[in-house]
Structures are given as C-alpha cells and as structure tokens.
mmCIF file of C-alpha atoms in Angstrom:
data_model
loop_
_atom_site.group_PDB
_atom_site.id
_atom_site.type_symbol
_atom_site.label_atom_id
_atom_site.label_comp_id
_atom_site.label_asym_id
_atom_site.label_seq_id
_atom_site.Cartn_x
_atom_site.Cartn_y
_atom_site.Cartn_z
ATOM 1 C CA MET L 122 180.565 -173.986 50.368
ATOM 2 C CA THR L 123 177.847 -175.297 47.141
ATOM 3 C CA THR L 124 174.670 -176.056 47.837
ATOM 4 C CA ALA L 125 175.332 -179.484 47.393
ATOM 5 C CA THR L 126 178.230 -179.385 49.747
ATOM 6 C CA THR L 127 175.373 -177.399 52.680
ATOM 7 C CA THR L 128 172.603 -180.184 52.300
ATOM 8 C CA ALA L 129 175.269 -182.833 52.656
ATOM 9 C CA THR L 130 176.884 -181.879 55.233
ATOM 10 C CA ARG L 131 173.212 -181.550 57.031
ATOM 11 C CA ALA L 132 172.358 -184.683 56.136
ATOM 12 C CA ASN L 133 175.239 -185.739 57.394
ATOM 13 C CA ALA L 134 174.736 -183.738 61.552
ATOM 14 C CA LEU L 135 171.220 -184.932 61.533
ATOM 15 C CA HIS L 136 171.145 -188.705 60.999
ATOM 16 C CA ILE L 137 173.668 -187.805 63.731
ATOM 17 C CA LEU L 138 171.316 -186.658 66.002
ATOM 18 C CA ILE L 139 168.709 -188.745 65.315
ATOM 19 C CA ALA L 140 171.698 -191.131 66.122
ATOM 20 C CA ALA L 141 173.221 -189.605 69.972
ATOM 21 C CA SER L 142 169.052 -189.380 70.755
ATOM 22 C CA VAL L 143 168.520 -193.118 69.695
ATOM 23 C CA MET L 144 171.307 -194.474 72.033
ATOM 24 C CA MET L 145 171.640 -192.547 74.508
ATOM 25 C CA SER L 146 167.640 -193.122 74.976
ATOM 26 C CA LEU L 147 168.396 -196.234 75.668
ATOM 27 C CA ALA L 148 171.319 -195.883 77.583
ATOM 28 C CA MET L 149 169.689 -194.034 79.948
ATOM 29 C CA GLY L 150 166.428 -195.441 79.778
ATOM 30 C CA MET L 151 167.248 -199.253 80.522
ATOM 31 C CA ARG L 152 169.194 -197.998 83.349
ATOM 32 C CA GLN L 153 166.345 -196.032 84.840
ATOM 33 C CA CYS L 154 163.812 -198.813 84.338
ATOM 34 C CA LEU L 155 166.499 -200.635 86.074
ATOM 35 C CA GLY L 156 164.771 -201.366 89.164
ATOM 36 C CA LEU L 157 161.708 -202.366 87.845
ATOM 37 C CA PHE L 158 163.788 -205.646 88.769
ATOM 38 C CA LEU L 159 164.323 -206.044 91.716
ATOM 39 C CA PRO L 160 160.808 -207.866 93.438
ATOM 40 C CA PRO L 161 161.283 -210.272 91.053
ATOM 41 C CA MET L 162 165.113 -210.742 90.976
ATOM 42 C CA THR L 163 165.360 -210.206 94.369
ATOM 43 C CA GLN L 164 161.947 -213.400 94.483
ATOM 44 C CA ALA L 165 164.475 -215.704 91.589
ATOM 45 C CA LEU L 166 167.849 -215.565 92.928
ATOM 46 C CA ALA L 167 167.280 -215.584 96.640
ATOM 47 C CA MET L 168 168.754 -211.973 96.621
ATOM 48 C CA SER L 169 168.151 -209.574 99.546
ATOM 49 C CA ALA L 170 166.889 -205.734 98.370
ATOM 50 C CA SER L 171 170.216 -204.596 99.885
ATOM 51 C CA ASP L 172 171.714 -206.824 98.217
ATOM 52 C CA PHE L 173 170.512 -205.981 94.727
ATOM 53 C CA THR L 174 170.368 -202.229 95.746
ATOM 54 C CA PHE L 175 174.078 -201.998 96.156
ATOM 55 C CA ALA L 176 175.096 -203.468 92.278
ATOM 56 C CA ILE L 177 173.159 -201.040 91.561
ATOM 57 C CA ALA L 178 175.392 -198.522 93.557
ATOM 58 C CA VAL L 179 178.968 -199.895 91.878
ATOM 59 C CA GLN L 180 176.992 -199.435 89.007
ATOM 60 C CA ASN L 181 177.086 -195.576 89.489
ATOM 61 C CA ILE L 182 180.820 -195.291 91.593
ATOM 62 C CA VAL L 183 181.683 -197.280 87.954
ATOM 63 C CA TRP L 184 179.601 -194.742 85.492
ATOM 64 C CA GLY L 185 180.717 -191.437 87.774
ATOM 65 C CA LEU L 186 184.626 -193.565 87.480
ATOM 66 C CA ALA L 187 184.924 -193.886 83.720
ATOM 67 C CA GLN L 188 183.202 -190.863 82.484
ATOM 68 C CA ALA L 189 186.968 -189.205 82.898
ATOM 69 C CA PRO L 190 189.189 -191.674 80.939
ATOM 70 C CA LEU L 191 186.986 -193.192 78.447
ATOM 71 C CA GLY L 192 185.986 -189.577 77.838
ATOM 72 C CA ALA L 193 189.878 -188.803 77.855
ATOM 73 C CA VAL L 194 190.250 -191.998 74.876
ATOM 74 C CA ALA L 195 187.632 -190.658 73.016
ATOM 75 C CA ASP L 196 189.311 -186.921 72.975
ATOM 76 C CA ARG L 197 192.505 -189.600 71.512
ATOM 77 C CA TRP L 198 191.158 -191.501 69.316
ATOM 78 C CA GLY L 199 187.781 -190.680 68.476
ATOM 79 C CA LEU L 200 183.865 -190.500 69.751
ATOM 80 C CA ARG L 201 183.546 -193.246 67.118
ATOM 81 C CA PRO L 202 186.013 -196.824 68.899
ATOM 82 C CA VAL L 203 184.754 -195.543 72.447
ATOM 83 C CA MET L 204 180.795 -195.098 71.871
ATOM 84 C CA VAL L 205 180.991 -198.933 70.130
ATOM 85 C CA LEU L 206 182.967 -200.076 72.437
ATOM 86 C CA GLY L 207 180.446 -198.886 75.751
ATOM 87 C CA ALA L 208 176.978 -199.763 73.186
ATOM 88 C CA MET L 209 179.227 -203.616 73.535
ATOM 89 C CA ALA L 210 180.147 -203.062 77.240
ATOM 90 C CA TYR L 211 176.244 -202.720 77.609
ATOM 91 C CA VAL L 212 175.360 -205.277 75.123
ATOM 92 C CA ALA L 213 178.000 -207.616 77.721
ATOM 93 C CA ALA L 214 176.558 -206.124 80.336
ATOM 94 C CA VAL L 215 172.933 -207.384 80.013
ATOM 95 C CA ALA L 216 173.928 -210.554 78.721
ATOM 96 C CA VAL L 217 175.191 -211.188 81.802
ATOM 97 C CA MET L 218 172.520 -210.161 83.957
ATOM 98 C CA THR L 219 170.179 -212.603 81.980
ATOM 99 C CA ALA L 220 172.445 -215.248 83.349
ATOM 100 C CA THR L 221 173.263 -214.046 86.595
ATOM 101 C CA THR L 222 172.454 -217.483 88.785
ATOM 102 C CA GLY L 223 172.963 -214.255 92.462
ATOM 103 C CA VAL L 224 174.738 -211.724 93.569
ATOM 104 C CA GLY L 225 178.013 -211.811 92.176
ATOM 105 C CA MET L 226 177.413 -211.995 89.017
ATOM 106 C CA PHE L 227 174.677 -208.876 88.967
ATOM 107 C CA VAL L 228 176.793 -206.879 90.511
ATOM 108 C CA LEU L 229 180.254 -207.603 87.806
ATOM 109 C CA ALA L 230 177.108 -207.209 84.741
ATOM 110 C CA GLN L 231 176.479 -203.370 86.482
ATOM 111 C CA ALA L 232 180.215 -203.135 86.619
ATOM 112 C CA PHE L 233 179.789 -203.267 83.289
ATOM 113 C CA VAL L 234 176.427 -201.557 82.435
ATOM 114 C CA GLY L 235 177.963 -198.300 84.509
ATOM 115 C CA ILE L 236 181.149 -198.685 81.857
ATOM 116 C CA GLY L 237 178.844 -198.679 78.946
ATOM 117 C CA ILE L 238 176.347 -195.357 80.260
ATOM 118 C CA ALA L 239 179.469 -193.675 80.966
ATOM 119 C CA CYS L 240 180.233 -194.356 76.719
ATOM 120 C CA THR L 241 177.103 -193.672 75.547
ATOM 121 C CA GLY L 242 174.913 -192.088 77.953
ATOM 122 C CA SER L 243 174.173 -187.620 78.144
ATOM 123 C CA SER L 244 178.155 -186.873 78.337
ATOM 124 C CA LEU L 245 179.851 -188.608 74.948
ATOM 125 C CA ALA L 246 176.287 -187.898 73.410
ATOM 126 C CA MET L 247 176.600 -184.193 74.183
ATOM 127 C CA THR L 248 179.337 -184.237 72.119
ATOM 128 C CA ALA L 249 179.137 -185.592 69.093
ATOM 129 C CA THR L 250 175.875 -183.387 69.082
ATOM 130 C CA ALA L 251 177.664 -179.926 69.939
ATOM 131 C CA ARG L 252 180.758 -181.035 66.837
ATOM 132 C CA ALA L 253 177.279 -182.472 64.318
ATOM 133 C CA ALA L 254 175.441 -178.536 65.574
ATOM 134 C CA SER L 255 176.541 -175.405 63.293
ATOM 135 C CA PRO L 256 176.629 -172.647 66.227
ATOM 136 C CA GLU L 257 174.065 -170.884 66.178
ATOM 137 C CA ARG L 258 171.307 -174.106 66.169
ATOM 138 C CA ARG L 259 173.610 -176.255 69.200
ATOM 139 C CA SER L 260 171.754 -175.077 71.877
ATOM 140 C CA VAL L 261 168.944 -176.242 70.615
ATOM 141 C CA VAL L 262 169.397 -179.382 69.025
ATOM 142 C CA LEU L 263 171.201 -179.688 72.962
ATOM 143 C CA GLY L 264 167.993 -179.253 74.383
ATOM 144 C CA ILE L 265 165.901 -181.968 71.424
ATOM 145 C CA VAL L 266 168.689 -184.763 72.269
ATOM 146 C CA GLY L 267 169.202 -184.241 75.602
ATOM 147 C CA ALA L 268 165.300 -183.966 75.580
ATOM 148 C CA PHE L 269 164.866 -187.255 73.932
ATOM 149 C CA SER L 270 167.089 -189.033 76.537
ATOM 150 C CA SER L 271 163.480 -189.349 78.703
ATOM 151 C CA VAL L 272 162.008 -190.741 75.588
ATOM 152 C CA GLY L 273 163.596 -194.154 76.397
ATOM 153 C CA THR L 274 162.265 -194.077 80.379
ATOM 154 C CA LEU L 275 158.274 -193.368 78.458
ATOM 155 C CA VAL L 276 159.063 -196.239 76.668
ATOM 156 C CA ILE L 277 160.284 -198.648 78.122
ATOM 157 C CA ALA L 278 159.343 -198.131 81.784
ATOM 158 C CA PRO L 279 155.660 -199.135 80.436
ATOM 159 C CA VAL L 280 156.848 -202.968 78.361
ATOM 160 C CA LEU L 281 159.284 -203.972 80.746
ATOM 161 C CA GLN L 282 156.005 -203.553 83.541
ATOM 162 C CA ALA L 283 153.935 -205.399 81.433
ATOM 163 C CA LEU L 284 156.333 -208.244 79.969
ATOM 164 C CA LEU L 285 157.505 -208.570 84.160
ATOM 165 C CA GLY L 286 153.105 -209.264 84.833
ATOM 166 C CA VAL L 287 153.420 -212.014 82.946
ATOM 167 C CA TRP L 288 157.011 -213.275 82.427
ATOM 168 C CA ASP L 289 159.973 -214.483 84.011
ATOM 169 C CA TRP L 290 162.612 -211.415 84.541
ATOM 170 C CA ARG L 291 164.758 -212.678 82.229
ATOM 171 C CA TRP L 292 162.541 -212.156 79.970
ATOM 172 C CA GLY L 293 162.810 -208.120 79.880
ATOM 173 C CA ALA L 294 166.703 -208.954 80.104
ATOM 174 C CA VAL L 295 166.404 -210.745 77.091
ATOM 175 C CA LEU L 296 164.669 -207.361 76.023
ATOM 176 C CA PHE L 297 167.285 -205.463 77.413
ATOM 177 C CA VAL L 298 170.207 -207.575 74.793
ATOM 178 C CA ILE L 299 168.488 -206.273 72.106
ATOM 179 C CA LEU L 300 167.804 -202.654 72.987
ATOM 180 C CA ALA L 301 171.799 -203.304 74.291
ATOM 181 C CA ALA L 302 172.165 -204.146 70.784
ATOM 182 C CA ALA L 303 169.912 -201.606 68.909
ATOM 183 C CA MET L 304 172.612 -199.111 69.813
ATOM 184 C CA VAL L 305 175.263 -199.886 68.228
ATOM 185 C CA PRO L 306 175.226 -199.243 64.948
ATOM 186 C CA ALA L 307 173.203 -196.025 67.241
ATOM 187 C CA ALA L 308 176.757 -195.476 68.109
ATOM 188 C CA MET L 309 178.784 -196.438 65.262
ATOM 189 C CA ILE L 310 176.835 -193.390 63.132
ATOM 190 C CA THR L 311 177.209 -191.156 66.169
ATOM 191 C CA GLY L 312 181.184 -191.143 66.270
ATOM 192 C CA ARG L 313 180.808 -190.176 62.662
#
C-alpha cells in the first residue's frame, strides 16, 4: 500500500469516526434530554406525567424491537441507507412533537424517535466505527466514539433548559428539529 493510499484511508476513517461521534452524540443527547419537556408539555397540553412517561416507554420498546430487524437490513443493504432513514425518522419525530396537541401525537412522535435511535444510536454507529478502524486501534476508537455519545447530553441539556426557561416548549422542539436535521449528513458520512 502506498503512502498516498494509506493517508487517504486514514482521512476517510477519520471522517467516518467524527461523523459517527456527531450522529450518536445528537441522537443520544436529544433522547436523554426529553425529560426536560415534561413540565412544560404536561402543563400546556393537559397531559398527565403518566401520559408523558407512557410515550417515553413506547419509544424504548420501539427502539428495542427495531434494533434487530434494522441491523439485518443494514447487513443486507448497507449502513448508509439505514442510518440516513433513521436520521430522517428522527427529524419526522421531532417535527411531529413540535405539532403535538395531545397524547396520541406525542406517542407517535416517540415511536418515531425509537426508530430513529435504533438507526443512529450506538449499535449501528459502533458498527460503522469498528469497520473504519484498524484492528489494532479498534478498541481505543470505539471508546472515543462511545464517550462522545455523552457530549450531546452535556451540551444539549443546559441549552434546552435555558430555552425552556424563556420561551414556549415548542421552541425547544424546534431546536431538536434542527439538531436532528444535522444528523442526516453525519449519517451519510458515517455509513459510507
């Protein structure tokens, strides 16, 4: 292998690792911060806390049930289409959440979030990372990308909390639409 080929391979791997970190950080960060919407949404939409937590439970069930079939689809047709579809599902989910007028729409939004996380969360992002890293560096790289999944929560939580303290909860949901849209190009790069 020539030096130019090695350099190009490393640059390609670095792009994949950065994109996987961004995608997973946004996906998991938004998911971890959904609880901040509980007080304003339940008050504005006359939902109970149990309605809100039921929707989050639906998200978790869908996420768990969708991982295996989506992993099989990724094995068959590649990571890129599944990750991009998942990022778009996340965008759709938070767009539906922005327009939520009651429990039913919020449950639907959380079901889409579950699908989005199954496609953009740790399982497929780590698979892409493992494929891009050389065997001797794989464990270190997986650790770095895994650690970056926490950065989303670290950054998104205070920003969202400040936003919710000043404006209506829907502006927080708009922030999530923007963040989810940023996952689409990251998914395209990660899946290559």
